[in-house]
CSV table of C-alpha atoms in Angstrom, one decimal:
chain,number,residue,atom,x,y,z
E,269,UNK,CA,-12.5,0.0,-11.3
E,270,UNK,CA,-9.0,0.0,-12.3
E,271,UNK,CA,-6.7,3.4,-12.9
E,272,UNK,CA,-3.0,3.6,-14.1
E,273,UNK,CA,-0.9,6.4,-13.2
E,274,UNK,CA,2.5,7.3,-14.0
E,275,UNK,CA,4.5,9.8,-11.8
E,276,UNK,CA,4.7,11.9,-14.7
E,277,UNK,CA,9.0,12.4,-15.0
E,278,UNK,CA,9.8,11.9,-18.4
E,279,UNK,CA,12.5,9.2,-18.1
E,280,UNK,CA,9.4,7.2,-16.0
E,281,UNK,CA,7.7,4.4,-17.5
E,282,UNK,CA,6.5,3.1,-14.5
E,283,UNK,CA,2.6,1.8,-13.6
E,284,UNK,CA,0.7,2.1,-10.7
E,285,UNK,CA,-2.5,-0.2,-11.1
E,286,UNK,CA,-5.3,0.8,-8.4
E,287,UNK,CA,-8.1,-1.3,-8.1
E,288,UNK,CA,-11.5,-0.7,-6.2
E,289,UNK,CA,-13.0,-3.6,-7.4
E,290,UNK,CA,-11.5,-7.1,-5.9
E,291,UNK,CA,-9.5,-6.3,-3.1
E,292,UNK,CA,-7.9,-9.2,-0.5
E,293,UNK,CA,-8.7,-8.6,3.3
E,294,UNK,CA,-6.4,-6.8,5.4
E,295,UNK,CA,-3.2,-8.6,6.4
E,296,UNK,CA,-3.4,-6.8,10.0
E,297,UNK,CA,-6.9,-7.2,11.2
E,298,UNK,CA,-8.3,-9.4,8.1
E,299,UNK,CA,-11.1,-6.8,7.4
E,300,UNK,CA,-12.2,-6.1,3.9
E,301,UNK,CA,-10.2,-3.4,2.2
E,302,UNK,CA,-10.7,-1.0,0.1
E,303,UNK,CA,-8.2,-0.1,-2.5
E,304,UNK,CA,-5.1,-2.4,-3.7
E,305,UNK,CA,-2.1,-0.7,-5.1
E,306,UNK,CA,0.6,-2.4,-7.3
E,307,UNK,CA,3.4,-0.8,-8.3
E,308,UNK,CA,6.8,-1.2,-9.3
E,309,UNK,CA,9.9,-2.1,-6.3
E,310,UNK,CA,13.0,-2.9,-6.5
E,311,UNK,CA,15.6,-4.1,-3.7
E,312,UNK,CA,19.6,-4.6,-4.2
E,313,UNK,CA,20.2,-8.7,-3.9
E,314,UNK,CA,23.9,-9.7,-1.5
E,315,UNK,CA,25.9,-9.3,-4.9
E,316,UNK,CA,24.4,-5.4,-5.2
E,317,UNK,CA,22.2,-6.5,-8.5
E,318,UNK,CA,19.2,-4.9,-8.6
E,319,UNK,CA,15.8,-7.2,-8.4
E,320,UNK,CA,12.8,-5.4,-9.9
E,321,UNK,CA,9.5,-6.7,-9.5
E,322,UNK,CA,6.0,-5.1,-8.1
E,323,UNK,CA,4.9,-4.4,-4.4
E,324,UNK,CA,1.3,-4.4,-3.4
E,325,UNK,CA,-0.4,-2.5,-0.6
E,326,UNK,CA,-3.7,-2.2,0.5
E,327,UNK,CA,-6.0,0.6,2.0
E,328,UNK,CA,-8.1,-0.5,5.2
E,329,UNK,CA,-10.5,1.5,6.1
E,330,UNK,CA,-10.2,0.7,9.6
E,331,UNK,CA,-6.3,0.2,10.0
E,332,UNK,CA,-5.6,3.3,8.2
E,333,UNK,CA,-7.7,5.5,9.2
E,334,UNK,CA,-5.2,7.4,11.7
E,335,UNK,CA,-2.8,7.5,8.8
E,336,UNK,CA,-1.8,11.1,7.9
E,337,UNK,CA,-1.0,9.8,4.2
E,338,UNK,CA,-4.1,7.3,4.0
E,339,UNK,CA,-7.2,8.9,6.2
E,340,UNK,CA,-8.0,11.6,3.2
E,341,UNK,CA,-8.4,8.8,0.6
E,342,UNK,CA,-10.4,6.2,3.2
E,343,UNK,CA,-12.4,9.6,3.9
E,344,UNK,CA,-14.0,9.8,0.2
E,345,UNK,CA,-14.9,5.8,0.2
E,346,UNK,CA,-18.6,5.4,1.5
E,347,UNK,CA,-19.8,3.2,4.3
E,348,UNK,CA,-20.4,0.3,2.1
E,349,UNK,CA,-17.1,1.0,0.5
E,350,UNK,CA,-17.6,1.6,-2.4
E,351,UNK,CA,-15.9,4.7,-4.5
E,352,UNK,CA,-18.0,7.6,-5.6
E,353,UNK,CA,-17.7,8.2,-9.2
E,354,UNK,CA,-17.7,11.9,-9.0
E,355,UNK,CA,-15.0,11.9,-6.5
E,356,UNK,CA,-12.2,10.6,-9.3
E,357,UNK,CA,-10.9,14.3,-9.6
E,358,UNK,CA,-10.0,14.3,-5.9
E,359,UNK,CA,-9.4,10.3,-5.7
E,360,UNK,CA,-6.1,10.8,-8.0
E,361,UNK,CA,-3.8,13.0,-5.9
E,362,UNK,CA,-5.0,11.7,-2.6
E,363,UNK,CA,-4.0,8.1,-4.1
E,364,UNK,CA,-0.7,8.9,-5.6
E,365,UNK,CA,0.2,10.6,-2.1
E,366,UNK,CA,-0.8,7.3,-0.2
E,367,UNK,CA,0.9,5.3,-2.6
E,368,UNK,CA,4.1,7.0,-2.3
E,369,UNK,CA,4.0,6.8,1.1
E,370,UNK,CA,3.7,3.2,1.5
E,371,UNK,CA,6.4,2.8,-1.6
E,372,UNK,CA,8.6,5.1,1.0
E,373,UNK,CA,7.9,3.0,3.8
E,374,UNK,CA,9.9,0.3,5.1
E,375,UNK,CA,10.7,-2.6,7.8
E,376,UNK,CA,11.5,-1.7,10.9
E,377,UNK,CA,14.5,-4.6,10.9
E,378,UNK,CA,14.9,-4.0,15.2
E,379,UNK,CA,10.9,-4.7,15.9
E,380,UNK,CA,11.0,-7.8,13.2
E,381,UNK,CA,13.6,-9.3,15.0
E,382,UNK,CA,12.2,-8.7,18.4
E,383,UNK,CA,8.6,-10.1,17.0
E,384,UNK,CA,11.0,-14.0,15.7
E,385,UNK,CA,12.4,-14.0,18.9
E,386,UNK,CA,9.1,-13.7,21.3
E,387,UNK,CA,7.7,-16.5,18.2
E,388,UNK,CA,10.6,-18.5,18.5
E,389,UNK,CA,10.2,-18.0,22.5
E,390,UNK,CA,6.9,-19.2,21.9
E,391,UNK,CA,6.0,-16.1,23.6
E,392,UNK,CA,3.5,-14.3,20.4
């Protein structure tokens, strides 16, 4: 299952594709997951150009689940996790709020660079 969203502004032409269906495994714990969201991002390149392009994030039900912007929406998936069809009135504002979130969030540069040099240290 598959559902575009706009933000609604009208100068926004923007997409946000969710998909229940075919998800990839969690990139922290390598779990199934249960919702991917693309969407468009942008980032300004050394010269100050912007570079558009699409971000994706994924909901996992168990990384997540403490998340005050993510446990609501792993709340309506079943155990199986699968979406309930006659939750898709609730699914859409609990997804846009998740998604938003994650489009807000961003690298913490100062534990990166702490996690290269214990690798580098061959200490992680």
């Amino acid at each position: 299952m598959s559902k575009v969203a706009s933000t609604g502004e009208p100068y926004d032409l923007e997409e946000i594709v969710l998909n229940v269906g075919e998800t990839p495994l969690c990139p922290s714990c390598s779990r199934p997951t249960i919702l991917l969201a693309r969407y468009p991002h942008s980032w300004r390149n050394n010269k100050g150009g912007t570079i558009s392009g699409f971000r994706e994030s994924v909901l996992c039900r168990v990384c997540d689940r403490d998340d005050p912007a993510a446990a609501p929406l792993v709340a309506l998936f079943e155990r199986d996790g699968s979406f309930p069809a006659d939750k898709l009135d609730v699914f859409g504002p609990l997804a846009a709020v998740w998604v938003e979130n994650r489009r807000n969030t961003t690298v913490d540069e100062g534990l990166l660079n702490e996690q290269e040099r214990l690798w580098r240290g061959g200490e992680l």
